[in-house]
mmCIF file with all atom_site columns, C-alpha atoms in Angstrom:
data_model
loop_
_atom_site.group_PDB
_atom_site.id
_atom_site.type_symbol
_atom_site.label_atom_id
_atom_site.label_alt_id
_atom_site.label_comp_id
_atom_site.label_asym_id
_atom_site.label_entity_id
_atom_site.label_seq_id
_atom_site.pdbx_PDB_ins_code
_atom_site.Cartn_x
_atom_site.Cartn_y
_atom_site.Cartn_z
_atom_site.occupancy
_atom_site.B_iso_or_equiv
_atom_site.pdbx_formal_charge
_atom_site.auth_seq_id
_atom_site.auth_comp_id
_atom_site.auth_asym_id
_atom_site.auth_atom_id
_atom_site.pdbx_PDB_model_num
ATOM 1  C CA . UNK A 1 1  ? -194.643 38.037 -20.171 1.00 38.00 ? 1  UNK A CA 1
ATOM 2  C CA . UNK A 1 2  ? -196.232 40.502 -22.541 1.00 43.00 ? 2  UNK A CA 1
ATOM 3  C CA . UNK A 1 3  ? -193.840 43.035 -24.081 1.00 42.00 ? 3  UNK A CA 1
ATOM 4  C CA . UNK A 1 4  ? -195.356 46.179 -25.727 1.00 43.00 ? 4  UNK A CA 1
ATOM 5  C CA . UNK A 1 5  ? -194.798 45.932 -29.563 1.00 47.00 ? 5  UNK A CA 1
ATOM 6  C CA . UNK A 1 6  ? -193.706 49.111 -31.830 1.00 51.00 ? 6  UNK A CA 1
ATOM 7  C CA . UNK A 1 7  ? -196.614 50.364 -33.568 1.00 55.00 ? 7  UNK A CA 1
ATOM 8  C CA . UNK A 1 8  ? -195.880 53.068 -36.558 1.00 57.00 ? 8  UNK A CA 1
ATOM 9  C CA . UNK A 1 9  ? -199.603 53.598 -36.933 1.00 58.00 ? 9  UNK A CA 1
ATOM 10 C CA . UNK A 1 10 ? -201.173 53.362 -33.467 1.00 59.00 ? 10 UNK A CA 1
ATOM 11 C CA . UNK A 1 11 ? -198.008 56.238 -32.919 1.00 59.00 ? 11 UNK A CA 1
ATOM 12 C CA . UNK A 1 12 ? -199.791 58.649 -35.646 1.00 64.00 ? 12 UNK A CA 1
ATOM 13 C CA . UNK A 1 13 ? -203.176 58.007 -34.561 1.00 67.00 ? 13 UNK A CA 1
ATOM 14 C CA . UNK A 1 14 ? -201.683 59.204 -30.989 1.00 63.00 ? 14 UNK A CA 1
ATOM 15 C CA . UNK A 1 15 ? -199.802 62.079 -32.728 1.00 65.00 ? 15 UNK A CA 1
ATOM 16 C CA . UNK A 1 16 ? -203.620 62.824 -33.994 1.00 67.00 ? 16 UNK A CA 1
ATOM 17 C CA . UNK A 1 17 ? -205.096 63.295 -31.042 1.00 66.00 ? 17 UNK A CA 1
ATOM 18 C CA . UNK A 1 18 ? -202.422 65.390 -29.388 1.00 62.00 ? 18 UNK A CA 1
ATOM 19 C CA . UNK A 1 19 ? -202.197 67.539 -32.377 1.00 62.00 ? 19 UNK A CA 1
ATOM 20 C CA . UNK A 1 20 ? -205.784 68.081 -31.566 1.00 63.00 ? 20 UNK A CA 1
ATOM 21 C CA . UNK A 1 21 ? -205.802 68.223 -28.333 1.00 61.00 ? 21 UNK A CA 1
ATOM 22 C CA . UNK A 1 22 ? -202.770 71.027 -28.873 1.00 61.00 ? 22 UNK A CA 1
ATOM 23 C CA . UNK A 1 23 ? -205.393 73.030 -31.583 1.00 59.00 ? 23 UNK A CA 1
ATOM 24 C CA . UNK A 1 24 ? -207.734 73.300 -28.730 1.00 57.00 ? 24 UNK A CA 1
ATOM 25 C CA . UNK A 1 25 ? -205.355 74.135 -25.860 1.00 57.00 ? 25 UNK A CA 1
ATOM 26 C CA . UNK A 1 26 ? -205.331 77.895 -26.381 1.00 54.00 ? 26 UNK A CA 1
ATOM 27 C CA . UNK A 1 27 ? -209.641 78.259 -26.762 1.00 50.00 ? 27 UNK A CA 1
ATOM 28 C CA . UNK A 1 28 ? -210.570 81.035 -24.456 1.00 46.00 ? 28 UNK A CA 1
ATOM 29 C CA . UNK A 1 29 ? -214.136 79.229 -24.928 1.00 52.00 ? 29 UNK A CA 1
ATOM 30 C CA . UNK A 1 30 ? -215.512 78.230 -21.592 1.00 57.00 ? 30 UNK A CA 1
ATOM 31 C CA . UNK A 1 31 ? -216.615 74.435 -22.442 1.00 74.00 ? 31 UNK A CA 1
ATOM 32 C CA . UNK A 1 32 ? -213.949 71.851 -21.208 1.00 81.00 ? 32 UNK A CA 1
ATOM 33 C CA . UNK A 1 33 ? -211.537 70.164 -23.788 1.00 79.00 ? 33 UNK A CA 1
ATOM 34 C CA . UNK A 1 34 ? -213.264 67.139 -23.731 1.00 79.00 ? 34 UNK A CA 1
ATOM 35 C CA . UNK A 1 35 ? -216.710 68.898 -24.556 1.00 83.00 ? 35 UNK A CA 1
ATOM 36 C CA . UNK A 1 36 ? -215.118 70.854 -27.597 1.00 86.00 ? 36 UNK A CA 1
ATOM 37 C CA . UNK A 1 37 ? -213.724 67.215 -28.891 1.00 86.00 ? 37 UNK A CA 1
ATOM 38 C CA . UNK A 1 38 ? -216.975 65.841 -28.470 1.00 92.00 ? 38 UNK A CA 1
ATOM 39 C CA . UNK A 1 39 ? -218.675 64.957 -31.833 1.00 93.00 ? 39 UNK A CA 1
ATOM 40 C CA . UNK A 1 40 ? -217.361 63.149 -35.376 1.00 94.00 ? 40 UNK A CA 1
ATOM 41 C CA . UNK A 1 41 ? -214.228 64.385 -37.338 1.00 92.00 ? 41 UNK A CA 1
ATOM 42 C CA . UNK A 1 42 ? -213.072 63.620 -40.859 1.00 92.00 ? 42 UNK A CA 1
ATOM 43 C CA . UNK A 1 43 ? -209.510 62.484 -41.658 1.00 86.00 ? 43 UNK A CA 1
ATOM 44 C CA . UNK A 1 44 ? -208.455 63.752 -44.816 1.00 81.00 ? 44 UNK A CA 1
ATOM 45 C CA . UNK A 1 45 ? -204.512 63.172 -44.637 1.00 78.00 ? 45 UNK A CA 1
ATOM 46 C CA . UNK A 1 46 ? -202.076 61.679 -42.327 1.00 78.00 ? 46 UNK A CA 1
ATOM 47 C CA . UNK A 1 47 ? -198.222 61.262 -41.330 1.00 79.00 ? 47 UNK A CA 1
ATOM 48 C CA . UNK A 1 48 ? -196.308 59.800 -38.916 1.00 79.00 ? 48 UNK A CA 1
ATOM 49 C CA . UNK A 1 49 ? -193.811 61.554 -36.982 1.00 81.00 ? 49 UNK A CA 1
ATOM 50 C CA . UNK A 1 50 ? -191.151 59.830 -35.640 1.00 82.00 ? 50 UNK A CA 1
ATOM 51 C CA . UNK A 1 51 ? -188.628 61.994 -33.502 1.00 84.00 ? 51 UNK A CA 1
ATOM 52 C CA . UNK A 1 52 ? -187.914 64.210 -36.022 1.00 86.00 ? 52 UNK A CA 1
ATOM 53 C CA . UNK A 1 53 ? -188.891 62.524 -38.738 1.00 85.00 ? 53 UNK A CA 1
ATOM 54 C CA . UNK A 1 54 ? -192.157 62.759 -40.737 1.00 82.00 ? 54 UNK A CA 1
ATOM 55 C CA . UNK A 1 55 ? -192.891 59.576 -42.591 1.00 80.00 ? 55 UNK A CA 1
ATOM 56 C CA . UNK A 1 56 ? -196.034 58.799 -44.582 1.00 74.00 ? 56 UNK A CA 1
ATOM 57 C CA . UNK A 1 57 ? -198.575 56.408 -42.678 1.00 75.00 ? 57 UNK A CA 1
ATOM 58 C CA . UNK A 1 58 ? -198.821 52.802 -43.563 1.00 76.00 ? 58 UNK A CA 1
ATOM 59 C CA . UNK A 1 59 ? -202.180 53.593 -45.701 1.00 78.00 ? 59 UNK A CA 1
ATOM 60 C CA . UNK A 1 60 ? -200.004 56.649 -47.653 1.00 76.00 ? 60 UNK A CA 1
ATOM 61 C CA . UNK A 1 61 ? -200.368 60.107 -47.777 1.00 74.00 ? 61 UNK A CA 1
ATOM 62 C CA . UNK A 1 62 ? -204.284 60.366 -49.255 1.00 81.00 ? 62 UNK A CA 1
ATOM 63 C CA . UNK A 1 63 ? -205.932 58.541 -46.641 1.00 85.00 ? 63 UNK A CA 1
ATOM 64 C CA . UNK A 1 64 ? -209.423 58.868 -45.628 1.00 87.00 ? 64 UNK A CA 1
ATOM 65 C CA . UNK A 1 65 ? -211.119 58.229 -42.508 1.00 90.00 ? 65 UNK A CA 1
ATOM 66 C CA . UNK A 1 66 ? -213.468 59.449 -39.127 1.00 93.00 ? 66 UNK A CA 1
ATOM 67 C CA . UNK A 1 67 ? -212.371 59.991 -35.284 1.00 91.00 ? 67 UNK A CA 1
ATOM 68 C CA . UNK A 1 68 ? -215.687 59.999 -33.090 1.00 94.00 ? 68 UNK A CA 1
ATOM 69 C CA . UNK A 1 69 ? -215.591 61.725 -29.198 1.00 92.00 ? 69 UNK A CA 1
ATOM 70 C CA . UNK A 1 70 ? -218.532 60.707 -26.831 1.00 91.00 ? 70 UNK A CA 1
ATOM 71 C CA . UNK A 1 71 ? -219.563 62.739 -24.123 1.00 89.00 ? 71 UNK A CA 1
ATOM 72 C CA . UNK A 1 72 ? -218.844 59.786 -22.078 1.00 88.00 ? 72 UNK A CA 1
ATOM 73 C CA . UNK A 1 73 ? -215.053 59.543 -22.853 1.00 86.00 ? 73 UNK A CA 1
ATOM 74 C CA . UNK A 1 74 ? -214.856 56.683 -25.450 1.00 90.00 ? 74 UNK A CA 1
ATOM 75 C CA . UNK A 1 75 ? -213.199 57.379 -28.871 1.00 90.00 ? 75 UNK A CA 1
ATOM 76 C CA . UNK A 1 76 ? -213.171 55.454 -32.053 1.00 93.00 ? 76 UNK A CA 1
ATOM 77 C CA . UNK A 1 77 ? -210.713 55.772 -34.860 1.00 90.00 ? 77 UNK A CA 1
ATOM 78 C CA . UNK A 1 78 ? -211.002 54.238 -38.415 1.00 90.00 ? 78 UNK A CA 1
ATOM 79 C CA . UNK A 1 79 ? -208.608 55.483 -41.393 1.00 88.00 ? 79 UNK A CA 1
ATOM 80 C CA . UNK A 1 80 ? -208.523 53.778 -44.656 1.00 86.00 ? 80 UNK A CA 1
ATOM 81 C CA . UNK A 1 81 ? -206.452 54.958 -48.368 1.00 84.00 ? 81 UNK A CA 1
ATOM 82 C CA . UNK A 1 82 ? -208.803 57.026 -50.590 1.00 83.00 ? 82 UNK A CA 1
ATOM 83 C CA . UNK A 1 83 ? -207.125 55.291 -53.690 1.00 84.00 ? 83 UNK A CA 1
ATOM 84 C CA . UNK A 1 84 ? -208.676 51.761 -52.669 1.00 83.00 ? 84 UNK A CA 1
ATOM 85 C CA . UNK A 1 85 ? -210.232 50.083 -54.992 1.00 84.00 ? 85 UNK A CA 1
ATOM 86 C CA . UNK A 1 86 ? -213.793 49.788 -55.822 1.00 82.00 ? 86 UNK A CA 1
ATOM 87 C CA . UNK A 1 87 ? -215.762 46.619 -54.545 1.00 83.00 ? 87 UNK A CA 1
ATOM 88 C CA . UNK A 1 88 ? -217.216 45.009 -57.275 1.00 84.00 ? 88 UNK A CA 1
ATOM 89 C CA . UNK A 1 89 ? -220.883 44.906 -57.448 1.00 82.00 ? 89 UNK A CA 1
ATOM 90 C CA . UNK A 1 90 ? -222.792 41.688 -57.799 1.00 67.00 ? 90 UNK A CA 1
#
C-alpha cells in the first residue's frame, strides 16, 4: 500500500500557486489564466500556512528561488535560503 505522507513544504509550494492563481482570478484581461502564468517568476519570500497558522518554510523566511509556466502545462519549482553559504572556489 502507498499512504500519502505530510509534506510542510510541498503544502506552501501549493499555497504558492493558489495564491497566484487567486492574484490573477479577478484580470478583466482577455488571455486565459494559464496564458497570464505562462513565463518565469522569482521567489523572494515564503511561508507556510497551515489552517490558520502561518509558519516559516523549512528553508526560513529569506528564501530565494524561480517557478517556471510552459505554454504546454508543465511547471517547475526550485526554492533555496538566500543566507546559504558560499561554495568555495577551487
Amino acid at each position: 500500500m502507498i499512504a500519502r505522507t505530510h509534506d510542510p513544504f510541498r503544502r506552501s509550494v501549493a499555497s504558492a500557486v493558489v495564491l497566484i492563481l487567486a492574484l490573477f482570478a479577478g484580470s478583466a484581461v482577455a488571455q486565459s489564466l494559464a496564458q497570464q502564468l505562462v513565463g518565469t517568476w522569482k521567489i523572494t519570500s515564503g511561508v507556510m500556512q497551515v489552517g490558520d497558522e502561518t509558519k516559516l518554510t523549512p528553508l526560513g523566511a529569506n528564501i530565494v528561488g524561480m517557478m517556471m509556466y510552459t505554454p504546454e502545462g508543465h511547471f517547475c519549482f526550485t526554492a533555496m535560503s538566500a543566507n546559504r553559504p558560499k561554495l568555495a572556489r577551487g
